[in-house]
Coordinates of C-alpha atoms in Angstrom, one line a residue:
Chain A
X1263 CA -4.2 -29.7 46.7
X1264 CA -2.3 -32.1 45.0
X1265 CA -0.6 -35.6 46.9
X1266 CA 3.1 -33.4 45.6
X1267 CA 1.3 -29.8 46.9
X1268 CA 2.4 -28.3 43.8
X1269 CA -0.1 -25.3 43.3
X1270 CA 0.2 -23.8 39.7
X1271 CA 0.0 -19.8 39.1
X1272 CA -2.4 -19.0 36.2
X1273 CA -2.9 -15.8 34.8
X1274 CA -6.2 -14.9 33.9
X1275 CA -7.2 -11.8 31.3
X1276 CA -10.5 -11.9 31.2
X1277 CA -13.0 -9.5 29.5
X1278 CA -14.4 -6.4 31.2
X1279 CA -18.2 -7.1 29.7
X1280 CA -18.4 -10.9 30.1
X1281 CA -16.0 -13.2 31.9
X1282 CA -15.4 -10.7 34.5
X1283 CA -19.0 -10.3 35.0
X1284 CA -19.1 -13.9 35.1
X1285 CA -16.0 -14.6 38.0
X1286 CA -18.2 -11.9 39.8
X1287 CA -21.7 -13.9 39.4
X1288 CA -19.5 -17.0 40.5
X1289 CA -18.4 -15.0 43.7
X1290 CA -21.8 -13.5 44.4
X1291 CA -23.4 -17.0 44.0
X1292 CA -20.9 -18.6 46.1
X1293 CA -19.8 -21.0 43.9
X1294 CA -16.2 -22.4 45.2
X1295 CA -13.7 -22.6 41.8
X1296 CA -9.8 -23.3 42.6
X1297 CA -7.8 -20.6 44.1
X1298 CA -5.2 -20.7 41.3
X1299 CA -6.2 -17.9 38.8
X1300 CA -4.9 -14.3 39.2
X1301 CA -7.3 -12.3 37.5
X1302 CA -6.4 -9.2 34.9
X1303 CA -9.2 -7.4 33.8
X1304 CA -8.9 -6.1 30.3
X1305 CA -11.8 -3.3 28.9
X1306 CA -12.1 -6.3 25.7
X1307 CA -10.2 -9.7 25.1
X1308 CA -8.6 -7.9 22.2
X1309 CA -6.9 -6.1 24.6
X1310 CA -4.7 -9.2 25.1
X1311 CA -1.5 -8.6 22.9
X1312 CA 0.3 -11.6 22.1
X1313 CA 3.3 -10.3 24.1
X1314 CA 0.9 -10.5 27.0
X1315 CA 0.3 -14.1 27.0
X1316 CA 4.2 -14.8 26.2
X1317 CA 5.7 -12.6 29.3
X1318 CA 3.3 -14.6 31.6
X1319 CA 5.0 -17.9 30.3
X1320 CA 8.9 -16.9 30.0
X1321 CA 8.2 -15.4 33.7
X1322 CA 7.0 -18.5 34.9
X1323 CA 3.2 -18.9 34.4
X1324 CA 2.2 -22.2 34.5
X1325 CA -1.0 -21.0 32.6
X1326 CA -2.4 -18.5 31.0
X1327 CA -6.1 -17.9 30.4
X1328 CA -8.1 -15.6 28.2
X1329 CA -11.9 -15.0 28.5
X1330 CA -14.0 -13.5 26.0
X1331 CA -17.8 -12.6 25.6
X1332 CA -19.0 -15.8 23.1
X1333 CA -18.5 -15.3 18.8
X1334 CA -21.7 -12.8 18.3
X1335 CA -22.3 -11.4 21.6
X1336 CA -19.0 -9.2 22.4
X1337 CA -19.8 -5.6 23.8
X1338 CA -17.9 -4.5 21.3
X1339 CA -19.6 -6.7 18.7
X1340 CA -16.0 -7.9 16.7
X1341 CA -13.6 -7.8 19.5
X1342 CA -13.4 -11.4 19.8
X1343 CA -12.8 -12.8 16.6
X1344 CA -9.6 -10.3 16.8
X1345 CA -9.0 -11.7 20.1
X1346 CA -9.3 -15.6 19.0
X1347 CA -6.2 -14.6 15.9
X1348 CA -4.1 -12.9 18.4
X1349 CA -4.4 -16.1 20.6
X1350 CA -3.8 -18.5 17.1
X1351 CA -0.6 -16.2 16.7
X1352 CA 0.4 -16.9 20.5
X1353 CA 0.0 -20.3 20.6
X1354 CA 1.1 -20.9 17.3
X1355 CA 4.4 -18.8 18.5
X1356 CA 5.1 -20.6 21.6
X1357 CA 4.5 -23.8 19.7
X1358 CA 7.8 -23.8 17.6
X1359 CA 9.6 -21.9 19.9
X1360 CA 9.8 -24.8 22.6
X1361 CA 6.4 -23.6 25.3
X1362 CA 3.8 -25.4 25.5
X1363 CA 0.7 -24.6 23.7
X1364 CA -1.3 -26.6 26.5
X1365 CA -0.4 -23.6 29.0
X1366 CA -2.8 -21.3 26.6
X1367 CA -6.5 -21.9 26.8
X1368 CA -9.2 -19.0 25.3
X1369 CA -12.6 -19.5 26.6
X1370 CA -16.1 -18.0 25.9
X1371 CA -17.6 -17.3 29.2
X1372 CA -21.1 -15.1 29.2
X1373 CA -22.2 -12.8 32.2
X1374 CA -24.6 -14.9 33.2
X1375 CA -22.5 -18.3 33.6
X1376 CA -20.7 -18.0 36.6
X1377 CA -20.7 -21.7 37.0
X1378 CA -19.4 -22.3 33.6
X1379 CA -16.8 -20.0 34.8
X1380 CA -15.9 -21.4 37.3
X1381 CA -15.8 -25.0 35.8
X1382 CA -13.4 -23.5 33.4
X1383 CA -11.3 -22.8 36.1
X1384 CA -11.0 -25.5 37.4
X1385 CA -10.7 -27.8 34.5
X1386 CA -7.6 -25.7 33.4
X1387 CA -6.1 -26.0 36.9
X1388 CA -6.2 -30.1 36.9
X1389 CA -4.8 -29.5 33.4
X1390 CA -1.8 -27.8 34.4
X1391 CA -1.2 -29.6 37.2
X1392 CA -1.0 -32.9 35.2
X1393 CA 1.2 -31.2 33.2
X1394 CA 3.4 -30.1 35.8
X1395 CA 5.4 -26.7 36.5
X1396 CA 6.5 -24.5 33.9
X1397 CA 10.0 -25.3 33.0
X1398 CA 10.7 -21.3 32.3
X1399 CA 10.1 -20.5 36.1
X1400 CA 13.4 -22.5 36.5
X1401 CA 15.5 -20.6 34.0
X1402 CA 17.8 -18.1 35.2
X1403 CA 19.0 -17.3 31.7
X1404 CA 15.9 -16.6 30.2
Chain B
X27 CA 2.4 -14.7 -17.4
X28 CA 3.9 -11.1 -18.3
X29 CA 6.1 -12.0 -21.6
X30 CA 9.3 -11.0 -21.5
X31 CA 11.3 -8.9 -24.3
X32 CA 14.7 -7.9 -25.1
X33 CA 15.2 -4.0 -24.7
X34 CA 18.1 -4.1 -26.8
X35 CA 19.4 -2.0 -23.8
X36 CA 22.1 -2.5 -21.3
X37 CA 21.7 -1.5 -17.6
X38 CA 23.4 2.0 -17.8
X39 CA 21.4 3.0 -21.1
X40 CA 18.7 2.4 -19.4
X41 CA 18.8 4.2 -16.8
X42 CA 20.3 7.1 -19.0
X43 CA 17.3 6.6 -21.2
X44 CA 15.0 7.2 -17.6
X45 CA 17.1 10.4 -17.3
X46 CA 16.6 11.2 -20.9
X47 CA 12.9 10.3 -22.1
X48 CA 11.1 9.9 -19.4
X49 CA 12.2 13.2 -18.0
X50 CA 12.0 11.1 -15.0
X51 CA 13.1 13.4 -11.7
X52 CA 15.7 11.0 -9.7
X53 CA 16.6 7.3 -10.0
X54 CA 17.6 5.2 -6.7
X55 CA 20.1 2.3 -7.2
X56 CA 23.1 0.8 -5.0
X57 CA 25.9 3.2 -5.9
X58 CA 29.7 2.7 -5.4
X59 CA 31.2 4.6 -2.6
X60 CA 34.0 7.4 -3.3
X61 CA 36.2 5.1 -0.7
X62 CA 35.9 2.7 -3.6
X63 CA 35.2 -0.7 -2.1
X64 CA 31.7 -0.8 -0.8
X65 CA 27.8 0.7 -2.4
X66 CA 25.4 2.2 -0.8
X67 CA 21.8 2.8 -2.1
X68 CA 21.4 6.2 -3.4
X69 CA 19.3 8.7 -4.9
X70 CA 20.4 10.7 -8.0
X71 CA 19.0 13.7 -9.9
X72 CA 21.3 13.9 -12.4
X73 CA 22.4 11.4 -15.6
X74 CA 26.5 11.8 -14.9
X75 CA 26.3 10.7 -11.3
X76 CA 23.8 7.9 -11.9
X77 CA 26.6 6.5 -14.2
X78 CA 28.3 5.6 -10.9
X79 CA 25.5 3.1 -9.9
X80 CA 25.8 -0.5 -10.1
X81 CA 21.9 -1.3 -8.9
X82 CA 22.9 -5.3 -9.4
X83 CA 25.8 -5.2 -7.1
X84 CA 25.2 -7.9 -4.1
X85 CA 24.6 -6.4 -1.0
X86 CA 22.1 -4.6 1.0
X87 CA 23.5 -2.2 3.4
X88 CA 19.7 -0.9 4.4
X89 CA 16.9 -2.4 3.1
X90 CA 15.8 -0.3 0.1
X91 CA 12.2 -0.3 1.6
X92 CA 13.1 1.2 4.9
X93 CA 14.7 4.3 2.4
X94 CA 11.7 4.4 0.4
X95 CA 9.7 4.6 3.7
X96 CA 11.7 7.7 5.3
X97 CA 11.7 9.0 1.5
X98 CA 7.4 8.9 1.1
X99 CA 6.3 8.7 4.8
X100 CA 5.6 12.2 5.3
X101 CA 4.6 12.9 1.5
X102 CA 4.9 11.5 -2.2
X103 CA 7.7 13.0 -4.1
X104 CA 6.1 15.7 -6.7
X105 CA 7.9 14.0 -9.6
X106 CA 8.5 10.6 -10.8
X107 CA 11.3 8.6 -8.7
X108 CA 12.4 5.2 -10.1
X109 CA 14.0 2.7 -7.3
X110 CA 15.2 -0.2 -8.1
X111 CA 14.5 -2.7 -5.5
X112 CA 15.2 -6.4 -4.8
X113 CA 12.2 -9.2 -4.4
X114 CA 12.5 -9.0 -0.6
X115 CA 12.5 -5.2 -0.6
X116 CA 9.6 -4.8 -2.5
X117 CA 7.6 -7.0 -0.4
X118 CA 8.7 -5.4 2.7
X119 CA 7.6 -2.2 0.7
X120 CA 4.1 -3.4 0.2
X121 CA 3.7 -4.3 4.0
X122 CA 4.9 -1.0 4.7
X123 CA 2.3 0.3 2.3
X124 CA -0.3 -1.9 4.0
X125 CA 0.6 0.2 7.7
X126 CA 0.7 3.7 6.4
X127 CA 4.7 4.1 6.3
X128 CA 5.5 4.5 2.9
X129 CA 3.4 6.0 -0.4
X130 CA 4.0 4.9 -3.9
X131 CA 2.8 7.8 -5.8
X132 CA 5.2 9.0 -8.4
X133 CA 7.4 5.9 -7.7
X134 CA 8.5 3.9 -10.7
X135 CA 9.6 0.4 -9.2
X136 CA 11.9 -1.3 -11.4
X137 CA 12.7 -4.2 -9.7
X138 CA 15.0 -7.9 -10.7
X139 CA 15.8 -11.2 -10.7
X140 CA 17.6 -12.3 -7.2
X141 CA 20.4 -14.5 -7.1
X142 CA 20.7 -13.1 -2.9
X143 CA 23.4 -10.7 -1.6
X144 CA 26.5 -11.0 0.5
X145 CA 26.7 -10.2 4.4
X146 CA 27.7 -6.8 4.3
X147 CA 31.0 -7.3 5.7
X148 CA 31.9 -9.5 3.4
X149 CA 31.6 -8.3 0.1
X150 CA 33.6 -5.7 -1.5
X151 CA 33.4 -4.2 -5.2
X152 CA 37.1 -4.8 -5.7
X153 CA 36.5 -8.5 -4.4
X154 CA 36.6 -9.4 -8.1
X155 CA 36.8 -13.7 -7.6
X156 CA 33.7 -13.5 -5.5
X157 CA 31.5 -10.9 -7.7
X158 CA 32.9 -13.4 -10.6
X159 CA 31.6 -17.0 -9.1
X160 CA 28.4 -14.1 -8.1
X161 CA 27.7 -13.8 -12.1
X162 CA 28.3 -17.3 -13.0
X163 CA 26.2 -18.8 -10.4
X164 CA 23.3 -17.1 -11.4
X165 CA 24.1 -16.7 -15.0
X166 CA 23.5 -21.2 -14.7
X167 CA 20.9 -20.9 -12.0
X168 CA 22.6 -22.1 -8.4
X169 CA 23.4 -20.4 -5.2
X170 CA 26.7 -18.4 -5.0
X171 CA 29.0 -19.5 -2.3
X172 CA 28.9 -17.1 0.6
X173 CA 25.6 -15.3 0.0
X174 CA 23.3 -14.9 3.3
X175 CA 21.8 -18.2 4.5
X176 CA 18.2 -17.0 3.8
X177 CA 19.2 -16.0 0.5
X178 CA 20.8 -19.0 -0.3
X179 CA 17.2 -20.7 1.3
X180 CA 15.1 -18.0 -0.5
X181 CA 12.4 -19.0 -2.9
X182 CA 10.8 -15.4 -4.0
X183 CA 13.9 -14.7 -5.9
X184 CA 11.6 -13.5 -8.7
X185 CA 9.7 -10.0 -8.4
X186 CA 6.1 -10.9 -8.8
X187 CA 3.7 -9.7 -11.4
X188 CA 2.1 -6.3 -10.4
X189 CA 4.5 -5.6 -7.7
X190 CA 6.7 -4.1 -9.7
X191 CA 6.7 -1.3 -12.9
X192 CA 9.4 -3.0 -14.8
X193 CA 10.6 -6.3 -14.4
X194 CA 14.1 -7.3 -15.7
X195 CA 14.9 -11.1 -16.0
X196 CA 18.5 -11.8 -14.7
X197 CA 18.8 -15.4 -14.5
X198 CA 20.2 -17.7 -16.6
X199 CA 21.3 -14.5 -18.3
X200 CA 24.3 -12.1 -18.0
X201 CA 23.9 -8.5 -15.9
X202 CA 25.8 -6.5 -18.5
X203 CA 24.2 -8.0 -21.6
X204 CA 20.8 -6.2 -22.9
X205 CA 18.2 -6.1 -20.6
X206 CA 14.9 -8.8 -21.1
X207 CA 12.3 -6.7 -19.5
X208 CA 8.5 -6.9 -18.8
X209 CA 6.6 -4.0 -18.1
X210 CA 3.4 -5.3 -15.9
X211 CA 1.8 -2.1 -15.1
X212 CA 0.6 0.9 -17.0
X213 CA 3.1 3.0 -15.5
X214 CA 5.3 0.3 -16.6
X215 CA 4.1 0.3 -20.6
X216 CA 4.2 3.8 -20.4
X217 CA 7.8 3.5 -19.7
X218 CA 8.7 1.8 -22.2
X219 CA 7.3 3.7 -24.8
X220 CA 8.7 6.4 -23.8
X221 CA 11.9 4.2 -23.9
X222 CA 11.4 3.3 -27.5
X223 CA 10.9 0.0 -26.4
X224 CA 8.4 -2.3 -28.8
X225 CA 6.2 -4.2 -26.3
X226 CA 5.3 -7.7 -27.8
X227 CA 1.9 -6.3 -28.9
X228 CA 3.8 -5.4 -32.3
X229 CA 4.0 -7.7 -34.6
X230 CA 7.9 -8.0 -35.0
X231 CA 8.6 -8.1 -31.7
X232 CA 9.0 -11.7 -30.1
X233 CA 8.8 -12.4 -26.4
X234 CA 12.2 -14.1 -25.1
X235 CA 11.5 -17.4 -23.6
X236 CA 12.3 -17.8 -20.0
X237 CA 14.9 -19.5 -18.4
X238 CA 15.7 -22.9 -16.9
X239 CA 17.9 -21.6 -14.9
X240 CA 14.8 -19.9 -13.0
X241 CA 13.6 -23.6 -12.4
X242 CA 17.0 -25.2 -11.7
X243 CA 17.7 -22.2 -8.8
X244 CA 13.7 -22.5 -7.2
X245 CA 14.7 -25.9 -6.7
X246 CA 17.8 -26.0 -4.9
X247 CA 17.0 -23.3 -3.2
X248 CA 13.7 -25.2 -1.9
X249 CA 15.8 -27.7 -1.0
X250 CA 17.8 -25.3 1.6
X251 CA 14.8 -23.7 2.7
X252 CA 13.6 -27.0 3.9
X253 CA 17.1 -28.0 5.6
X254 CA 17.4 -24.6 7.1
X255 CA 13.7 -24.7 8.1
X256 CA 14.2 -28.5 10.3
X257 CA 18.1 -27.0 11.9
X258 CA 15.9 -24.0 13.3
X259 CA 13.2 -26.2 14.7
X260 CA 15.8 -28.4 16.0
X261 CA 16.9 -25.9 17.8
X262 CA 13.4 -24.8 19.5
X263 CA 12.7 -28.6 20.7
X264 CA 12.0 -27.0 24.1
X265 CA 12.1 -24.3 26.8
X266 CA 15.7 -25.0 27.1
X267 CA 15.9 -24.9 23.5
X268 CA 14.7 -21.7 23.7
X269 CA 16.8 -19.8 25.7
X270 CA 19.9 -21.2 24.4
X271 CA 19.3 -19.9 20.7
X272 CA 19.1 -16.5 22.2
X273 CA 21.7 -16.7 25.1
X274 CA 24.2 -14.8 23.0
X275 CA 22.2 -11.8 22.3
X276 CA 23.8 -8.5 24.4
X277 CA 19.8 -6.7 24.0
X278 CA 21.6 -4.0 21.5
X279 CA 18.2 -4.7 19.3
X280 CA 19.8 -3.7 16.1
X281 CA 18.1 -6.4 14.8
X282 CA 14.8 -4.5 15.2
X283 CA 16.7 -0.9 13.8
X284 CA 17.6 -2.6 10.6
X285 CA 14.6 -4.3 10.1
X286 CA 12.3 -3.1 7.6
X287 CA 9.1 -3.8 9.1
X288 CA 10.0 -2.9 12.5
X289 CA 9.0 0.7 11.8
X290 CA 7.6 1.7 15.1
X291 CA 9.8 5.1 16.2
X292 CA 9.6 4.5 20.0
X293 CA 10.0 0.5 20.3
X294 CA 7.4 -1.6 22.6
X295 CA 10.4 -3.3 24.6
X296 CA 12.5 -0.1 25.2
X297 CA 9.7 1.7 26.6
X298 CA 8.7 2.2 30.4
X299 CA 6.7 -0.9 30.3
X300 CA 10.1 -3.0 30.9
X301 CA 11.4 -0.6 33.9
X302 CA 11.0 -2.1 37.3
X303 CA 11.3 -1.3 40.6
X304 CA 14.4 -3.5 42.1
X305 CA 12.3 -5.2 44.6
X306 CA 10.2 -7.2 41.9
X307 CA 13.1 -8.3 40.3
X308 CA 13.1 -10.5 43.3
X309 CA 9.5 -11.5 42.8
X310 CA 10.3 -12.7 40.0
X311 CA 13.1 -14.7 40.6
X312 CA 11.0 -16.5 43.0
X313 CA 12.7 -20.0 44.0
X314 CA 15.6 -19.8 41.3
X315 CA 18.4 -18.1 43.6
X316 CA 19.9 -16.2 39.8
X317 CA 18.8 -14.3 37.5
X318 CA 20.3 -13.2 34.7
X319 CA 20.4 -9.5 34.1
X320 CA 19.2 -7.3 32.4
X321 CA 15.5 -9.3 32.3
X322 CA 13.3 -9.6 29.1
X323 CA 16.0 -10.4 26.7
X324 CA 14.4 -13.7 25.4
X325 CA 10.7 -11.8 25.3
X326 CA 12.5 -9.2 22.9
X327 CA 12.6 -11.6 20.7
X328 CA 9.9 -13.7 21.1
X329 CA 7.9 -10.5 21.6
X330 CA 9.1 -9.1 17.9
X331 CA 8.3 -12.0 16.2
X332 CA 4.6 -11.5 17.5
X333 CA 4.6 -7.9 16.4
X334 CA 6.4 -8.1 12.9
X335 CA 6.6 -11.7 12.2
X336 CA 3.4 -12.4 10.3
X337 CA 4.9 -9.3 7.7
X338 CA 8.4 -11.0 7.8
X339 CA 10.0 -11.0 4.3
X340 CA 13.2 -12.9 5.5
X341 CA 15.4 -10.2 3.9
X342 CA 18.5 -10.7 6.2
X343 CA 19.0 -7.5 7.3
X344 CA 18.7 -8.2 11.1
X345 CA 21.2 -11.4 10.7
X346 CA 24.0 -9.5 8.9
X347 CA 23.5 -6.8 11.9
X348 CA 23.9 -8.8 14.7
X349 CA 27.0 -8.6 16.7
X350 CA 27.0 -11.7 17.9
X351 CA 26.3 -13.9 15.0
X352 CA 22.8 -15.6 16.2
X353 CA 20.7 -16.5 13.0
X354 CA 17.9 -14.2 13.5
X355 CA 16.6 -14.2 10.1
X356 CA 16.4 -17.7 9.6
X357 CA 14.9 -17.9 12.9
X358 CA 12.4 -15.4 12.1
X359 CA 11.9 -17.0 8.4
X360 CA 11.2 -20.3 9.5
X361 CA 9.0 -19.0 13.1
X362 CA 7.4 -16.3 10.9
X363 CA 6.2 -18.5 7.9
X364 CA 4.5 -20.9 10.4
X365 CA 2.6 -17.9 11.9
X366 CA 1.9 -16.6 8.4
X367 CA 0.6 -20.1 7.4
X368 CA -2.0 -20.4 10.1
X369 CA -3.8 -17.2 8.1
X370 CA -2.9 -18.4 4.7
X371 CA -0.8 -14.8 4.5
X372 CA 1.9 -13.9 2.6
X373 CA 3.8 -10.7 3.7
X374 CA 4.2 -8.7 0.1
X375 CA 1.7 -10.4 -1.8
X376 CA -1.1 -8.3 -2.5
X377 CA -1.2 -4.8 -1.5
X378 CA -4.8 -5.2 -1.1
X379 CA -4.8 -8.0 1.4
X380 CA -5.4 -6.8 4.9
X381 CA -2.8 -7.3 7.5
X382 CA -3.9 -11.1 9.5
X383 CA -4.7 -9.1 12.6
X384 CA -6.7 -6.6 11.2
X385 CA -9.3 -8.7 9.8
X386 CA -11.1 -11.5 10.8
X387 CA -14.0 -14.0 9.5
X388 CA -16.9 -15.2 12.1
X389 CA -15.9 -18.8 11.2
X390 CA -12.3 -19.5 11.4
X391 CA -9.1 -21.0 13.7
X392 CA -11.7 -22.8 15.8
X393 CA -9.2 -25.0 17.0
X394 CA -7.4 -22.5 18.8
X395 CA -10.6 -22.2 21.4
X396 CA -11.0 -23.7 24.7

């Protein structure tokens, strides 16, 4: 926790095949990663439509996450290069329409690296808490 | 370069000549309505009733590609059909092509010079001053007073090569004088030798030299693209930003019913997905004490842009049908070409040009990782 206590809500869509597999190694190995994520599972980081990652920010995320099986190894061998454009749109989207790009991170996060995952984590966590709340969470007019 | 040639033919014997010798079966055009003051786009079979078309008359009540869509979508017409369509309207036609909603078998697309159209509402065929300063404006190559704002910032005002059959050349030139035509595709050459028409293979025919007015028009018009471009942008400086461009909007989404490329018959955002329970309306109010009702009404929009933005062709039709006078279409213009940019994609181009999200290369958009 932070000296101000403010604890940021990050949505996390993460990949049936790898980054899930890797929040579960992380669990199963007991390795401690900030509490901050709420995990949605998705079958394939494709899965992730734009709209997706925008409703979690006009809601109030403070973050949004999306984990993917690394360029070359996806399940579904092409799933995440179609996942990587429809984050480009998203964050090219909420750039010129006043949200902060900085709130959007895609990661590549293998099975097998559950403490890559959970350095992720928390790397994106002291991120958005430097950056502060999400000034949507405070519109009533949205 | 197609070369351009004079058909020695005005607008109405040409399209009589369609009727005539090309034994073509209908020709669609903006006609004038029996109430006598405004056109819609129509379909005609026969030579006497075309003569009521005026397919140059500025305004778009539908966007002729949404037509041609609900005319193909289920199957090509068994005979030739020629439709005239505007710049915008055939690129919205190829992206439509592109998703499986329209077919252009048997189609003959004649399409022209644009020199933009009038809101709807504010253009009448008896409104002889404006149709006037309409014709003289683009007869020296500038913007009309009063045409739609991304008309007036529109820099694909002339049908590209191999989009279209025929091509007439409008500007700099005046719409009831002969025609100066170029016939890009087979279809097209066929056409007009049907037409009697002396493409500039033969020796005594020779090509009409284009306008200035075509370069004089590009660039004031880039000039207002650019200006209309950094007012939109303005207005997005933030979150706050954000929510006021939209504050105005009453959710009626007619904006998504006119659009062209909005095609989908059961809409994303007026499906169950956006139904709550009341209860999680006060989840997600959390520590603001309001909330403005009913929810979503920004993500409609920002949610549209991401499903039809990158196939934008910043026709208008969504502006001139909002009730509540918020500049959708040059906020989708300006928002859309961005997103279009970062896949080096032009809606309408190339009918052979995948759709950005349907195609992908291993090495690519790295920045937009981790």
């Amino acid at each position: 926790m932070t000296d101000n206590g403010y604890e940021p809500k990050i949505v996390a869509f993460l990949c049936n095949w790898c980054t899930f597999t890797a929040a579960d190694l992380a669990g199963t190995s007991r390795i401690k990663y900030q509490p901050n994520i709420r995990i949605i599972k998705v079958m394939c980081s494709s899965r992730v439509d734009p709209v997706f990652i925008l409703k979690a920010l006009l809601d109030g995320a403070d973050g949004v996450l999306i984990g993917g099986c690394a360029p070359g190894d996806c399940h579904y061998s092409k799933g995440n290069f179609y996942a990587r454009r429809k984050v480009a749109l998203a964050k090219t989207l909420a750039q010129n329409m006043g949200l902060d790009t900085d709130r959007i991170r895609l990661s590549w996060i293998p099975a097998s690296e559950g403490p890559k995952f959970a350095g992720v984590v928390n790397e994106f966590t002291e991120k958005i808490k430097k950056i502060g709340a999400n000034p949507a969470g405070q519109e009533v007019f949205i | 370069m197609e070369t351009f040639i004079n058909s020695r033919m005005t607008i109405s014997e040409f399209i009589a000549a369609i009727f005539d010798k090309r034994e073509t079966a209908g020709v669609a055009a903006m006609a004038k309505l029996p109430s006598g003051n405004k056109a819609a786009y129509t379909l005609f079979t026969d030579k006497k009733s075309a003569e009521n078309s005026i397919p140059f008359f500025p305004a778009m009540p539908v966007n002729a590609a949404k037509a041609v869509s609900k005319f193909t979508r289920q199957a090509s017409p068994s005979k030739e059909v020629a439709m005239f369509l505007r710049p915008c309207e055939l690129r919205a036609l190829t992206e439509l092509v592109k998703i499986k909603q329209a077919g252009l078998d048997n189609l003959l697309l004649i399409s022209f010079d644009c020199g933009g159209v009038f809101p709807f509402k504010e253009i009448s065929i008896s409104d002889e001053e404006k149709l006037k300063s309409y014709v003289d404006a683009f007869k020296n190559g500038k913007n009309c007073e009063g045409i739609r704002p991304v008309c007036a910032a529109c820099t694909k005002f002339v049908p590209k090569e191999n989009q279209a059959d025929i091509v007439i050349s409008l500007i700099g030139r005046k719409p009831h004088d002969p025609l100066v035509m170029s016939f890009p595709t087979e279809k097209g050459k066929n056409t007009a030798k049907a037409l009697g028409i002396d493409l500039p293979d033969k020796t005594h025919t020779s090509p009409v030299a284009p306008s200035t007015a075509v370069e004089s028009l590009f660039k004031e018009r880039e000039e207002k693209e650019k200006k209309l471009k950094e007012k939109i942008k303005t207005g997005f400086a933030d979150t706050g930003g954000l929510v006021s461009m939209f504050d105005r909007c009453i959710s009626c989404h007619a904006c998504s019913y006119v659009c062209p490329i909005c095609y989908c018959k059961n809409c994303y955002f007026d499906s169950q997905t956006f139904e709550y329970f009341s209860e999680s309306y006060f989840i997600r109010m959390g520590e603001k004490g309001a909330l403005r009702l009913p929810v979503d009404r920004t993500l409609f929009h920002v949610g549209r842009l991401s499903h039809m933005g990158l196939s934008c062709v910043a026709c208008g039709m969504c502006e001139d049908a909002c009730p509540v006078n918020i500049p959708v279409s040059q906020i989708f213009k300006t928002i859309g070409s961005e997103a279009q940019a970062v896949f080096d994609y032009i809606p309408g181009k190339d009918l052979n040009e995948a759709l950005p999200l349907l195609t992908y290369s291993e090495s690519e958009l790295e920045t937009f990782e981790d």
